[in-house]
């Protein structure tokens, strides 16, 4: 059985779906601070399988001790956390508490229970403003905001934890930790039943585009067209959330069979740079729906261009992205069209 913290969220639901389809038993721990239990009903509908769900907080050591004592948990995937860069500048302590402290408590409880296989949701934001692209895992990390720093601090803590194995005399189970650095997750499950359901005004490009397309917002602001990129707009590495979910299952399998030990940072991206206007045009052409936009000022803190070198994921996990940009825009639109109000529908 796999414990999935934050399993009711955007990436969590897609990963639970892949886990159940691959034959794993799944226990979700979520406090629903940014999600709905209805999302887990949809996962069960897609897979025709049930999962165990516990409403609770990933920072609660007593609850974690109970779960590890009462269920045959072999590994943990830790998604629970906050993820909005802007908000992390306004309420940094809440971010350090939910992102860093939750992982500290979770790792302590895992150690106590003798469970040493962990997949952690890191982020490409740990790289900060890169000097060169594509980004390899060996390149310097220098996050530009509190959110990115919570992720880097967790990575460092988990690297220290894994390194402590070499000094332990009584530790039969070595740590195996995958620090998955996601680039820009977009898209939705092909069924149209699960997808991204942001609360309030979306910060990210894809949910903003889909909300303009469905008529919830008038137009998209394209943040800057004077970057040093082919069309002047920002370039990112967008990855389909189902590919991302598959990456988690593949990492988990390598951890469980001890092919990965220690703590390994691994990029999950396509290796392709896509501009804001490429994305708008692809969305419009594939879905035959208009996305009115205007060029606006640059957004503070944005960088011109970043995308992954995903070769380590291929070498270590045998993983590479399979979905195209056209799949991403088609699946995002299907989800939005079928669920204009997200899970509230
Ligand atoms: P999400 O907000 O949709 O999912 C997070 C889930 O965790 C939610 O269901 C929320 O209710 C739950 N949660 C939050 N704090 C909790 C706590 N203390 N205890 C229990 N449950 C808690 O976010 P997501 O997009 O699915 O992201 C998942 C993880 O991936 C996050 O750690 C995020 O930082 C990381 N990540 C996301 C992106 C992205 O663009 N979506 C990119 C890089 C990294
Ligand atoms: N972007 C935009 N308009 C929006 C949201 C985003 O032009 O309403 C641009 C943003 O400037 C960046 C790209 O889209 O170049 C991706 O932004 P997003 O917030 O989705 O991800 P980030 O890479 O910033 O985490």
PDB file of N, CA and C and ligand atoms in Angstrom, residues 184 203-205 208 220-223 234 236 238 276 299 302 306, ligand 2:
ATOM      1  N   UNK A 184       6.347  22.575 -15.810  1.00  0.00           N
ATOM      2  CA  UNK A 184       5.015  23.210 -15.700  1.00  0.00           C
ATOM      3  C   UNK A 184       3.890  22.213 -16.014  1.00  0.00           C
ATOM      4  N   UNK A 203      -3.467  31.817 -11.248  1.00  0.00           N
ATOM      5  CA  UNK A 203      -2.164  32.457 -11.455  1.00  0.00           C
ATOM      6  C   UNK A 203      -1.497  31.908 -12.700  1.00  0.00           C
ATOM      7  N   UNK A 204      -1.791  30.653 -13.000  1.00  0.00           N
ATOM      8  CA  UNK A 204      -1.030  29.959 -14.045  1.00  0.00           C
ATOM      9  C   UNK A 204      -1.673  30.129 -15.420  1.00  0.00           C
ATOM     10  N   UNK A 205      -0.832  29.974 -16.417  1.00  0.00           N
ATOM     11  CA  UNK A 205      -1.267  30.251 -17.790  1.00  0.00           C
ATOM     12  C   UNK A 205      -2.418  29.347 -18.249  1.00  0.00           C
ATOM     13  N   UNK A 208      -5.864  29.877 -16.809  1.00  0.00           N
ATOM     14  CA  UNK A 208      -6.378  31.188 -17.234  1.00  0.00           C
ATOM     15  C   UNK A 208      -6.914  31.087 -18.670  1.00  0.00           C
ATOM     16  N   UNK A 220      -7.057  37.111 -21.863  1.00  0.00           N
ATOM     17  CA  UNK A 220      -5.790  36.744 -21.226  1.00  0.00           C
ATOM     18  C   UNK A 220      -4.836  37.926 -21.315  1.00  0.00           C
ATOM     19  N   UNK A 221      -4.160  38.226 -20.223  1.00  0.00           N
ATOM     20  CA  UNK A 221      -3.029  39.156 -20.276  1.00  0.00           C
ATOM     21  C   UNK A 221      -1.773  38.341 -20.557  1.00  0.00           C
ATOM     22  N   UNK A 222      -1.095  38.661 -21.642  1.00  0.00           N
ATOM     23  CA  UNK A 222       0.191  38.000 -21.927  1.00  0.00           C
ATOM     24  C   UNK A 222       1.266  38.863 -21.270  1.00  0.00           C
ATOM     25  N   UNK A 223       1.937  38.283 -20.291  1.00  0.00           N
ATOM     26  CA  UNK A 223       2.838  39.093 -19.466  1.00  0.00           C
ATOM     27  C   UNK A 223       4.183  39.323 -20.164  1.00  0.00           C
ATOM     28  N   UNK A 234       7.290  34.647 -22.777  1.00  0.00           N
ATOM     29  CA  UNK A 234       8.011  33.724 -21.894  1.00  0.00           C
ATOM     30  C   UNK A 234       7.946  32.280 -22.384  1.00  0.00           C
ATOM     31  N   UNK A 236       8.410  28.205 -21.475  1.00  0.00           N
ATOM     32  CA  UNK A 236       8.408  27.227 -20.382  1.00  0.00           C
ATOM     33  C   UNK A 236       8.340  25.815 -20.937  1.00  0.00           C
ATOM     34  N   UNK A 238       6.163  22.812 -20.616  1.00  0.00           N
ATOM     35  CA  UNK A 238       4.866  22.319 -20.127  1.00  0.00           C
ATOM     36  C   UNK A 238       4.835  20.797 -20.244  1.00  0.00           C
ATOM     37  N   UNK A 276       4.337  31.598 -24.591  1.00  0.00           N
ATOM     38  CA  UNK A 276       2.929  31.893 -24.240  1.00  0.00           C
ATOM     39  C   UNK A 276       2.083  31.942 -25.520  1.00  0.00           C
ATOM     40  N   UNK A 299       5.341  40.281 -15.739  1.00  0.00           N
ATOM     41  CA  UNK A 299       4.958  39.996 -14.347  1.00  0.00           C
ATOM     42  C   UNK A 299       6.241  39.967 -13.513  1.00  0.00           C
ATOM     43  N   UNK A 302       9.150  37.004 -13.123  1.00  0.00           N
ATOM     44  CA  UNK A 302       9.181  36.013 -14.212  1.00  0.00           C
ATOM     45  C   UNK A 302      10.549  35.996 -14.892  1.00  0.00           C
ATOM     46  N   UNK A 306      12.806  28.913 -19.386  1.00  0.00           N
ATOM     47  CA  UNK A 306      13.463  27.739 -18.822  1.00  0.00           C
ATOM     48  C   UNK A 306      12.779  26.455 -19.231  1.00  0.00           C
TER      49      UNK A 306
HETATM   50  N1  LIG B   2       1.567  33.977 -18.181  1.00  0.00           N
HETATM   51  C1  LIG B   2       0.869  34.936 -18.885  1.00  0.00           C
HETATM   52  N2  LIG B   2      -0.390  35.269 -18.468  1.00  0.00           N
HETATM   53  C2  LIG B   2      -0.985  34.681 -17.392  1.00  0.00           C
HETATM   54  C3  LIG B   2      -0.275  33.672 -16.680  1.00  0.00           C
HETATM   55  C4  LIG B   2       1.011  33.350 -17.098  1.00  0.00           C
HETATM   56  O1  LIG B   2       1.374  35.494 -19.851  1.00  0.00           O
HETATM   57  O2  LIG B   2      -2.129  35.032 -17.052  1.00  0.00           O
HETATM   58  C5  LIG B   2       2.926  33.583 -18.630  1.00  0.00           C
HETATM   59  C6  LIG B   2       4.017  33.813 -17.595  1.00  0.00           C
HETATM   60  O3  LIG B   2       4.523  35.119 -17.695  1.00  0.00           O
HETATM   61  C7  LIG B   2       5.041  32.742 -17.985  1.00  0.00           C
HETATM   62  C8  LIG B   2       4.169  31.599 -18.514  1.00  0.00           C
HETATM   63  O4  LIG B   2       2.919  32.186 -18.863  1.00  0.00           O
HETATM   64  O5  LIG B   2       5.846  33.194 -19.044  1.00  0.00           O
HETATM   65  C9  LIG B   2       3.922  30.486 -17.495  1.00  0.00           C
HETATM   66  O6  LIG B   2       3.438  31.062 -16.290  1.00  0.00           O
HETATM   67  P1  LIG B   2       2.840  30.175 -15.115  1.00  0.00           P
HETATM   68  O7  LIG B   2       2.388  31.115 -14.033  1.00  0.00           O
HETATM   69  O8  LIG B   2       1.830  29.218 -15.670  1.00  0.00           O
HETATM   70  O9  LIG B   2       4.067  29.287 -14.647  1.00  0.00           O
HETATM   71  P2  LIG B   2       5.505  29.710 -14.024  1.00  0.00           P
HETATM   72  O10 LIG B   2       6.503  29.160 -14.990  1.00  0.00           O
HETATM   73  O11 LIG B   2       5.559  31.184 -13.910  1.00  0.00           O
HETATM   74  O12 LIG B   2       5.526  29.018 -12.716  1.00  0.00           O
END
